[in-house]
Amino acid sequence: MHEERRAQLGQHNPFVDVAAYLFLEDIGDKQGAAGMNNYLMSLATSLAKSMPKEEYLNWDDFLRSLEKGESIISSFEEVKCPTDNCVITQTCPFTRGWQEYTKRIGEFADIHKEVAEYYNATVKPGAVDSQCIIHQTFRKAAAERITVAGKHVKYAQIEAVTPNADEKRAPDEWLPILLDKAGITETELNMTMRNNDCVWILYTD
Amino acid sequence: MLDVALVSLIKNMSEKAGIEGAIQYWSRVGENLAKRIGEEAYMGWPSFNVALKEGRTAYSIEGNVTALTDLAITDVDGDVVGYIYALEECVFNPTIERIRYSVGEIPDADKAVAEEYNNTVQNTATCNFCVIHQKFRSEVSKNITVENQVLECVQLANRGFKGDTKIAIRSLEKIGINPEYVRSLLRNYACVYGILMKGARLRGKEEAE
């Protein structure tokens, strides 16, 4: 997608964003946090599965595609890769929708955080709110559709901060392993999180 | 991203809840959105139109809406009871483009939902998303007053992403606007609707009766 058009697409349709959040809240009202979590995860998985598979000859080709936004895994966000395996999302792709919601509806409904607590307790500890569940599930499912030199790409979450400045970092016992795979130190992670929204890793075994 | 994800679920939703179920779902989304945005009151049409221009009304969530002040809707006494409004770009166009870039094809269920809506509710949908925002507009008008009178919103014409159009001839007759004139508006706008005082004795309506 051309950069100019991509930027333009990121700026429009508050109606759809806000309506989508309310649609999810409707599901939360009816099915509770557990039902909403299932719905969010199937939503994200279904999206990834509807996108074309990818194969790359080597890691450099994949990184190039990732940073240019040509890979399915970076279709919805602008990323940069400070190391071979560390990926940084500068701006959360949900920021705009969240801003429109808070501007037009008011405070973000509690269910968005409650569902993240459920996800952190039952799936994987990495989500701040409902948006992270969609995003992180999508990344995992999208990574599974990509091979580099014949090996499937794997994804892991390190840290996320939402538009309202709530943060979620990987548990202490996981952090050294994840940082080692990312090729950055904890201090570098702290520095990165000052002006970026999400840090994650992609790797193959 | 959220919008593209939801679209990828239309097929799934239609299979599980049926096409009618999908329409009910989308209608509820439009209704909920309208309810959550809150109430508004304006002293007169000029203040409503200025609020619209400045993006302060609930309708502004849809994007750039133009009040076509040369197209006033009048009642049998010749008093202005409303205006025609036009949306520059369909709110779902960016979503549809994002789908084309990231996923590819729009699910067939999109067309199926629109057709069912046209057959069972009103013949004004060019795609499944029309269900959401036509319901939204109709519900949001109930929360707005101009000169202490509750409003109603009437869908008049729209142009789909592929260029297909829908023109609500009967609604246009009621408010006394020539359908060909509205058709020409679609050259520059994606969606045309009327906002007027609920229960107004319209000139065209009286003539039709």
Coordinates of C-alpha atoms in Angstrom, one line a residue:
Chain A
M1 CA 0.0 0.0 0.0
H2 CA 1.3 3.5 -0.8
E3 CA 2.5 5.3 2.3
E4 CA 0.3 8.3 1.6
R5 CA -2.8 6.3 1.2
R6 CA -1.9 4.2 4.3
A7 CA -1.7 7.3 6.4
Q8 CA -4.9 8.6 5.0
L9 CA -6.7 5.3 5.7
G10 CA -5.5 5.5 9.3
Q11 CA -7.2 8.8 9.8
H12 CA -10.7 8.1 8.7
N13 CA -13.9 6.5 9.8
P14 CA -14.4 7.1 13.5
F15 CA -18.0 5.8 13.0
V16 CA -16.8 2.3 12.2
D17 CA -14.3 2.3 15.1
V18 CA -16.7 3.4 17.7
A19 CA -19.5 1.2 16.4
A20 CA -17.1 -1.8 16.5
Y21 CA -16.2 -1.1 20.2
L22 CA -19.9 -0.9 21.1
F23 CA -20.5 -4.1 19.2
L24 CA -17.9 -5.8 21.3
E25 CA -19.4 -4.3 24.5
D26 CA -22.7 -5.8 23.5
I27 CA -21.1 -9.2 23.3
G28 CA -19.5 -8.6 26.7
D29 CA -22.8 -7.7 28.2
K30 CA -24.4 -10.9 27.0
Q31 CA -21.6 -13.4 27.4
G32 CA -19.4 -11.9 30.1
A33 CA -15.6 -11.6 30.0
A34 CA -15.0 -15.2 29.1
G35 CA -17.4 -15.1 26.1
M36 CA -16.0 -11.8 24.9
N37 CA -12.5 -13.1 25.2
N38 CA -13.4 -16.1 23.0
Y39 CA -15.1 -13.8 20.5
L40 CA -12.1 -11.4 20.3
M41 CA -9.7 -14.3 19.8
S42 CA -11.8 -15.9 17.1
L43 CA -12.2 -12.5 15.5
A44 CA -8.4 -12.0 15.3
T45 CA -7.7 -15.6 14.2
S46 CA -10.4 -15.5 11.5
L47 CA -8.8 -12.3 10.2
A48 CA -5.3 -13.7 10.0
K49 CA -6.6 -16.9 8.3
S50 CA -8.4 -14.8 5.7
M51 CA -5.1 -13.3 4.7
P52 CA -2.6 -14.9 2.2
K53 CA 0.2 -17.1 3.4
E54 CA 3.8 -15.8 3.0
E55 CA 7.2 -17.4 2.4
Y56 CA 10.6 -15.8 2.4
L57 CA 14.0 -17.1 1.4
N58 CA 15.8 -15.6 4.3
W59 CA 15.3 -13.4 7.4
D60 CA 16.6 -10.2 5.8
D61 CA 13.9 -10.4 3.1
F62 CA 11.3 -11.0 5.8
L63 CA 12.5 -8.0 7.9
R64 CA 12.4 -5.8 4.8
S65 CA 8.9 -6.8 4.0
L66 CA 7.9 -6.3 7.7
E67 CA 9.3 -2.8 7.9
K68 CA 7.7 -1.8 4.6
G69 CA 4.3 -2.9 5.8
E70 CA 4.1 -5.5 3.0
S71 CA 3.9 -8.5 5.3
I72 CA 0.5 -9.6 6.7
I73 CA 1.8 -9.2 10.2
S74 CA 2.5 -5.5 9.7
S75 CA -0.6 -4.8 7.6
F76 CA -2.2 -2.7 10.4
E77 CA 0.7 -1.1 12.1
E78 CA 4.0 0.7 11.3
V79 CA 6.9 -1.2 12.8
K80 CA 10.7 -0.8 13.0
C81 CA 13.2 -3.5 13.9
P82 CA 16.1 -2.3 16.0
T83 CA 17.6 -5.9 16.0
D84 CA 16.9 -9.0 13.9
N85 CA 14.2 -10.3 16.2
C86 CA 12.9 -7.3 18.1
V87 CA 9.9 -5.4 16.6
I88 CA 8.7 -2.1 17.8
T89 CA 5.2 -0.7 17.1
Q90 CA 5.5 3.1 17.2
T91 CA 1.8 3.8 17.5
C92 CA -0.8 1.3 18.5
P93 CA -3.2 0.9 15.5
F94 CA -6.1 1.2 17.9
T95 CA -5.1 4.7 19.2
R96 CA -7.4 6.5 16.7
G97 CA -10.4 4.4 17.5
W98 CA -9.8 4.8 21.3
Q99 CA -9.5 8.5 20.9
E100 CA -12.7 8.7 18.9
Y101 CA -14.5 6.6 21.5
T102 CA -13.4 8.7 24.4
K103 CA -14.2 11.9 22.5
R104 CA -17.7 10.9 21.5
I105 CA -18.9 8.4 24.0
G106 CA -16.8 9.0 27.2
E107 CA -14.7 6.8 29.4
F108 CA -13.7 3.4 27.9
A109 CA -16.1 0.8 29.3
D110 CA -14.7 -1.4 32.1
I111 CA -15.4 -4.6 30.2
H112 CA -12.4 -3.9 27.9
K113 CA -10.1 -4.2 30.9
E114 CA -12.0 -7.0 32.6
V115 CA -11.7 -9.1 29.5
A116 CA -7.9 -8.5 29.4
E117 CA -7.6 -9.7 33.0
Y118 CA -9.4 -12.9 32.0
Y119 CA -7.1 -13.2 29.0
N120 CA -4.0 -12.7 31.1
A121 CA -5.1 -15.3 33.6
T122 CA -6.2 -17.9 31.2
V123 CA -4.3 -17.4 27.9
K124 CA -1.1 -15.4 28.2
P125 CA -0.2 -12.5 30.4
G126 CA 0.4 -9.6 27.9
A127 CA -2.8 -7.7 27.4
V128 CA -3.9 -4.3 28.9
D129 CA -7.3 -4.3 27.3
S130 CA -9.5 -5.9 24.7
Q131 CA -7.6 -4.2 21.9
C132 CA -4.4 -6.0 22.9
I133 CA -6.2 -9.4 22.8
I134 CA -7.2 -8.8 19.2
H135 CA -3.8 -7.5 18.3
Q136 CA -1.7 -10.1 20.0
T137 CA -3.9 -13.0 18.9
F138 CA -3.7 -11.7 15.3
R139 CA 0.1 -11.4 15.4
K140 CA 0.3 -15.0 16.6
A141 CA -2.0 -16.4 14.0
A142 CA -0.5 -14.2 11.3
A143 CA 3.1 -15.4 12.2
E144 CA 1.9 -19.0 11.8
R145 CA 1.1 -18.2 8.2
I146 CA 4.7 -17.1 7.4
T147 CA 7.7 -19.2 6.7
V148 CA 11.3 -18.0 6.5
A149 CA 13.8 -20.4 4.9
G150 CA 11.1 -23.1 5.3
K151 CA 10.6 -22.5 9.1
H152 CA 7.5 -21.1 10.7
V153 CA 7.7 -17.7 12.3
K154 CA 6.9 -17.5 16.0
Y155 CA 5.7 -14.5 17.9
A156 CA 6.0 -13.4 21.6
Q157 CA 4.9 -10.3 23.4
I158 CA 7.2 -8.3 25.6
E159 CA 5.4 -5.1 26.6
A160 CA 2.5 -2.9 25.5
V161 CA 1.2 0.5 26.6
T162 CA -2.4 1.6 25.6
P163 CA -3.5 5.0 24.5
N164 CA -4.5 5.8 28.1
A165 CA -1.0 5.0 29.3
D166 CA -1.7 1.6 31.0
E167 CA 1.2 -0.8 30.6
K168 CA 1.6 -4.5 30.7
R169 CA 5.0 -6.1 30.7
A170 CA 5.8 -9.8 30.4
P171 CA 6.2 -11.6 33.8
D172 CA 9.5 -11.3 35.5
E173 CA 10.4 -14.9 35.0
W174 CA 9.8 -14.7 31.3
L175 CA 11.4 -11.3 30.7
P176 CA 15.2 -12.3 30.6
I177 CA 14.4 -15.0 28.0
L178 CA 12.4 -12.7 25.9
L179 CA 14.9 -9.9 26.1
D180 CA 17.7 -12.3 25.2
K181 CA 15.7 -13.4 22.1
A182 CA 15.0 -9.7 21.2
G183 CA 18.7 -8.9 21.6
I184 CA 18.0 -5.9 23.8
T185 CA 18.6 -5.1 27.5
E186 CA 15.9 -4.2 30.1
T187 CA 17.3 -0.6 30.1
E188 CA 16.9 -0.5 26.3
L189 CA 13.4 -1.8 26.7
N190 CA 12.6 1.0 29.2
M191 CA 14.1 3.6 26.8
T192 CA 12.1 2.2 23.9
M193 CA 8.9 2.3 25.8
R194 CA 9.2 6.0 26.4
N195 CA 8.0 6.9 22.9
N196 CA 6.7 3.7 21.4
D197 CA 3.6 1.6 22.1
C198 CA 4.5 -2.0 21.8
V199 CA 7.6 -4.2 21.8
W200 CA 7.4 -7.8 20.6
I201 CA 9.6 -10.4 19.0
L202 CA 9.6 -12.6 15.9
Y203 CA 11.8 -15.6 15.6
T204 CA 12.2 -19.1 14.2
D205 CA 13.4 -22.2 16.1
Chain B
M1 CA -7.7 -3.1 12.2
L2 CA -10.8 -3.7 14.2
D3 CA -13.1 -2.9 11.3
V4 CA -11.3 -5.3 9.0
A5 CA -11.5 -8.0 11.6
L6 CA -15.2 -7.5 12.0
V7 CA -15.7 -7.8 8.2
S8 CA -13.9 -11.1 8.2
L9 CA -16.5 -12.3 10.6
I10 CA -19.6 -11.3 8.5
K11 CA -19.6 -14.7 6.8
N12 CA -19.3 -16.5 10.1
M13 CA -22.0 -14.4 11.7
S14 CA -24.4 -14.9 8.7
E15 CA -23.8 -18.6 8.9
K16 CA -24.4 -18.8 12.7
A17 CA -27.2 -16.2 13.1
G18 CA -28.6 -16.2 9.6
I19 CA -28.8 -13.2 7.3
E20 CA -31.7 -11.9 9.4
G21 CA -29.6 -12.3 12.5
A22 CA -26.8 -10.3 11.0
I23 CA -29.2 -7.5 10.1
Q24 CA -30.5 -7.5 13.7
Y25 CA -26.9 -7.4 15.0
W26 CA -25.9 -4.5 12.8
S27 CA -29.1 -2.6 13.6
R28 CA -28.4 -3.0 17.3
V29 CA -24.9 -1.7 16.8
G30 CA -26.3 1.4 15.1
E31 CA -29.0 1.8 17.8
N32 CA -26.5 1.4 20.7
L33 CA -24.1 3.9 19.2
A34 CA -26.9 6.5 18.8
K35 CA -28.0 6.0 22.4
R36 CA -24.5 6.3 23.8
I37 CA -23.8 9.6 22.1
G38 CA -26.4 11.5 24.1
E39 CA -29.0 14.2 23.5
E40 CA -28.7 17.5 21.7
A41 CA -30.9 20.6 21.5
Y42 CA -30.7 23.5 19.1
M43 CA -32.5 26.9 19.1
G44 CA -33.1 26.7 15.3
W45 CA -31.9 25.3 12.0
P46 CA -29.0 27.8 11.7
S47 CA -27.5 26.7 15.0
F48 CA -28.0 23.0 14.0
N49 CA -26.3 23.6 10.7
V50 CA -23.4 25.5 12.2
A51 CA -22.9 22.7 14.8
L52 CA -22.9 20.2 11.9
K53 CA -20.4 22.2 10.0
E54 CA -18.1 22.4 13.0
G55 CA -18.4 18.7 13.8
R56 CA -20.3 19.1 17.0
T57 CA -23.4 17.0 16.3
A58 CA -23.8 13.3 16.6
Y59 CA -24.0 13.1 12.9
S60 CA -20.4 14.4 12.6
I61 CA -19.1 11.0 13.6
E62 CA -19.7 9.9 10.0
G63 CA -17.2 12.4 8.6
N64 CA -17.6 15.5 6.5
V65 CA -21.4 16.2 6.3
T66 CA -22.5 19.2 4.2
A67 CA -25.8 20.9 4.9
L68 CA -27.3 21.7 1.5
T69 CA -28.9 24.9 2.6
D70 CA -30.3 25.5 -0.9
L71 CA -32.4 22.4 -0.4
A72 CA -34.7 23.3 2.4
I73 CA -37.6 21.0 3.2
T74 CA -40.8 23.0 3.7
D75 CA -44.2 22.2 5.1
V76 CA -47.6 23.0 3.6
D77 CA -47.3 26.6 5.0
G78 CA -44.0 27.1 3.4
D79 CA -42.1 27.0 6.7
V80 CA -38.7 25.4 6.7
V81 CA -38.9 22.1 8.7
G82 CA -35.6 20.6 7.6
Y83 CA -32.8 20.3 5.1
I84 CA -31.0 17.9 2.9
Y85 CA -27.6 16.7 4.1
A86 CA -24.9 15.0 2.1
L87 CA -21.9 12.9 3.3
E88 CA -18.8 13.3 1.2
E89 CA -17.3 9.9 1.6
C90 CA -19.0 6.7 2.8
V91 CA -17.7 5.9 6.3
F92 CA -17.0 2.4 5.2
N93 CA -14.9 3.2 2.1
P94 CA -11.6 3.2 4.1
T95 CA -12.6 -0.1 5.6
I96 CA -13.4 -1.6 2.2
E97 CA -10.0 -0.3 0.9
R98 CA -8.2 -1.8 3.9
I99 CA -9.9 -5.1 3.2
R100 CA -8.8 -5.0 -0.4
Y101 CA -5.2 -4.3 0.6
S102 CA -4.9 -6.7 3.5
V103 CA -7.4 -9.5 2.9
G104 CA -8.5 -9.3 -0.7
E105 CA -12.1 -10.0 -1.4
I106 CA -15.1 -8.7 0.5
P107 CA -17.2 -11.7 1.7
D108 CA -20.3 -12.7 -0.3
A109 CA -22.3 -12.3 2.9
D110 CA -21.9 -8.5 2.5
K111 CA -24.2 -8.5 -0.6
A112 CA -26.5 -11.1 0.9
V113 CA -27.1 -8.9 4.0
A114 CA -27.7 -5.8 1.8
E115 CA -30.2 -7.6 -0.4
E116 CA -32.1 -9.1 2.5
Y117 CA -32.3 -5.6 4.1
N118 CA -33.6 -4.1 0.9
N119 CA -36.3 -6.8 0.7
T120 CA -37.4 -6.8 4.3
V121 CA -36.6 -3.4 5.8
Q122 CA -36.2 -0.7 3.2
N123 CA -34.7 -0.6 -0.2
T124 CA -31.8 1.7 0.5
A125 CA -28.7 -0.5 1.2
T126 CA -25.8 -0.9 -1.2
C127 CA -23.7 -3.0 1.2
N128 CA -24.2 -4.6 4.6
F129 CA -22.7 -1.6 6.4
C130 CA -25.6 0.6 5.3
V131 CA -27.7 -1.3 7.8
I132 CA -25.5 0.1 10.7
H133 CA -25.4 3.7 9.7
Q134 CA -28.9 4.2 8.4
K135 CA -30.2 2.8 11.7
F136 CA -27.7 5.0 13.5
R137 CA -29.0 8.2 11.8
S138 CA -32.6 7.3 12.3
E139 CA -32.1 6.6 16.0
V140 CA -29.8 9.6 16.6
S141 CA -32.4 12.0 15.2
K142 CA -34.7 11.0 18.1
N143 CA -32.2 12.4 20.5
I144 CA -32.0 15.8 18.9
T145 CA -34.4 18.7 19.0
V146 CA -34.5 21.9 16.9
E147 CA -36.9 24.6 18.2
N148 CA -37.9 22.0 20.9
Q149 CA -39.2 19.6 18.2
V150 CA -37.8 16.1 17.8
L151 CA -36.2 15.3 14.5
E152 CA -36.4 12.4 12.1
C153 CA -34.0 11.3 9.5
V154 CA -35.0 10.0 6.1
Q155 CA -32.6 8.1 3.9
L156 CA -32.8 9.6 0.3
A157 CA -30.0 8.3 -1.9
N158 CA -26.6 6.6 -1.7
R159 CA -23.8 5.4 -3.9
G160 CA -22.0 2.1 -3.1
F161 CA -18.2 1.4 -3.4
K162 CA -18.7 -0.1 -6.8
G163 CA -20.8 2.7 -8.1
D164 CA -24.2 1.2 -7.7
T165 CA -26.9 3.6 -6.4
K166 CA -30.1 3.5 -4.4
I167 CA -32.6 6.3 -4.6
A168 CA -35.6 6.3 -2.3
I169 CA -38.2 7.7 -4.7
R170 CA -41.1 7.6 -2.2
S171 CA -39.2 9.5 0.5
L172 CA -38.2 12.1 -2.1
E173 CA -41.8 12.5 -3.2
K174 CA -42.9 13.1 0.4
I175 CA -40.4 15.9 0.9
G176 CA -41.0 17.3 -2.7
I177 CA -37.5 16.9 -4.1
N178 CA -36.9 15.8 -7.7
P179 CA -35.2 12.4 -7.7
E180 CA -33.1 13.4 -10.7
Y181 CA -31.7 16.3 -8.7
V182 CA -30.7 14.0 -5.9
R183 CA -29.1 11.6 -8.5
S184 CA -26.9 14.5 -9.6
L185 CA -25.8 15.0 -6.0
L186 CA -24.4 11.5 -6.0
R187 CA -21.8 12.6 -8.4
N188 CA -20.1 14.5 -5.6
Y189 CA -21.5 12.8 -2.5
A190 CA -21.7 9.2 -1.3
C191 CA -24.9 9.5 0.8
V192 CA -27.8 11.9 0.9
Y193 CA -30.4 12.1 3.6
G194 CA -33.0 14.5 5.0
I195 CA -33.2 15.7 8.6
L196 CA -36.6 17.2 9.4
M197 CA -39.0 17.9 12.3
K198 CA -40.9 14.8 13.1
G199 CA -44.6 14.9 12.2
A200 CA -44.2 18.0 9.9
R201 CA -47.0 18.3 7.4
L202 CA -45.0 18.1 4.3
R203 CA -46.0 19.6 1.0
G204 CA -45.1 16.6 -1.1
K205 CA -46.8 14.3 1.3
E206 CA -50.1 16.2 1.3
E207 CA -50.0 16.2 -2.5
A208 CA -49.3 12.5 -2.7
E209 CA -52.2 11.8 -0.3

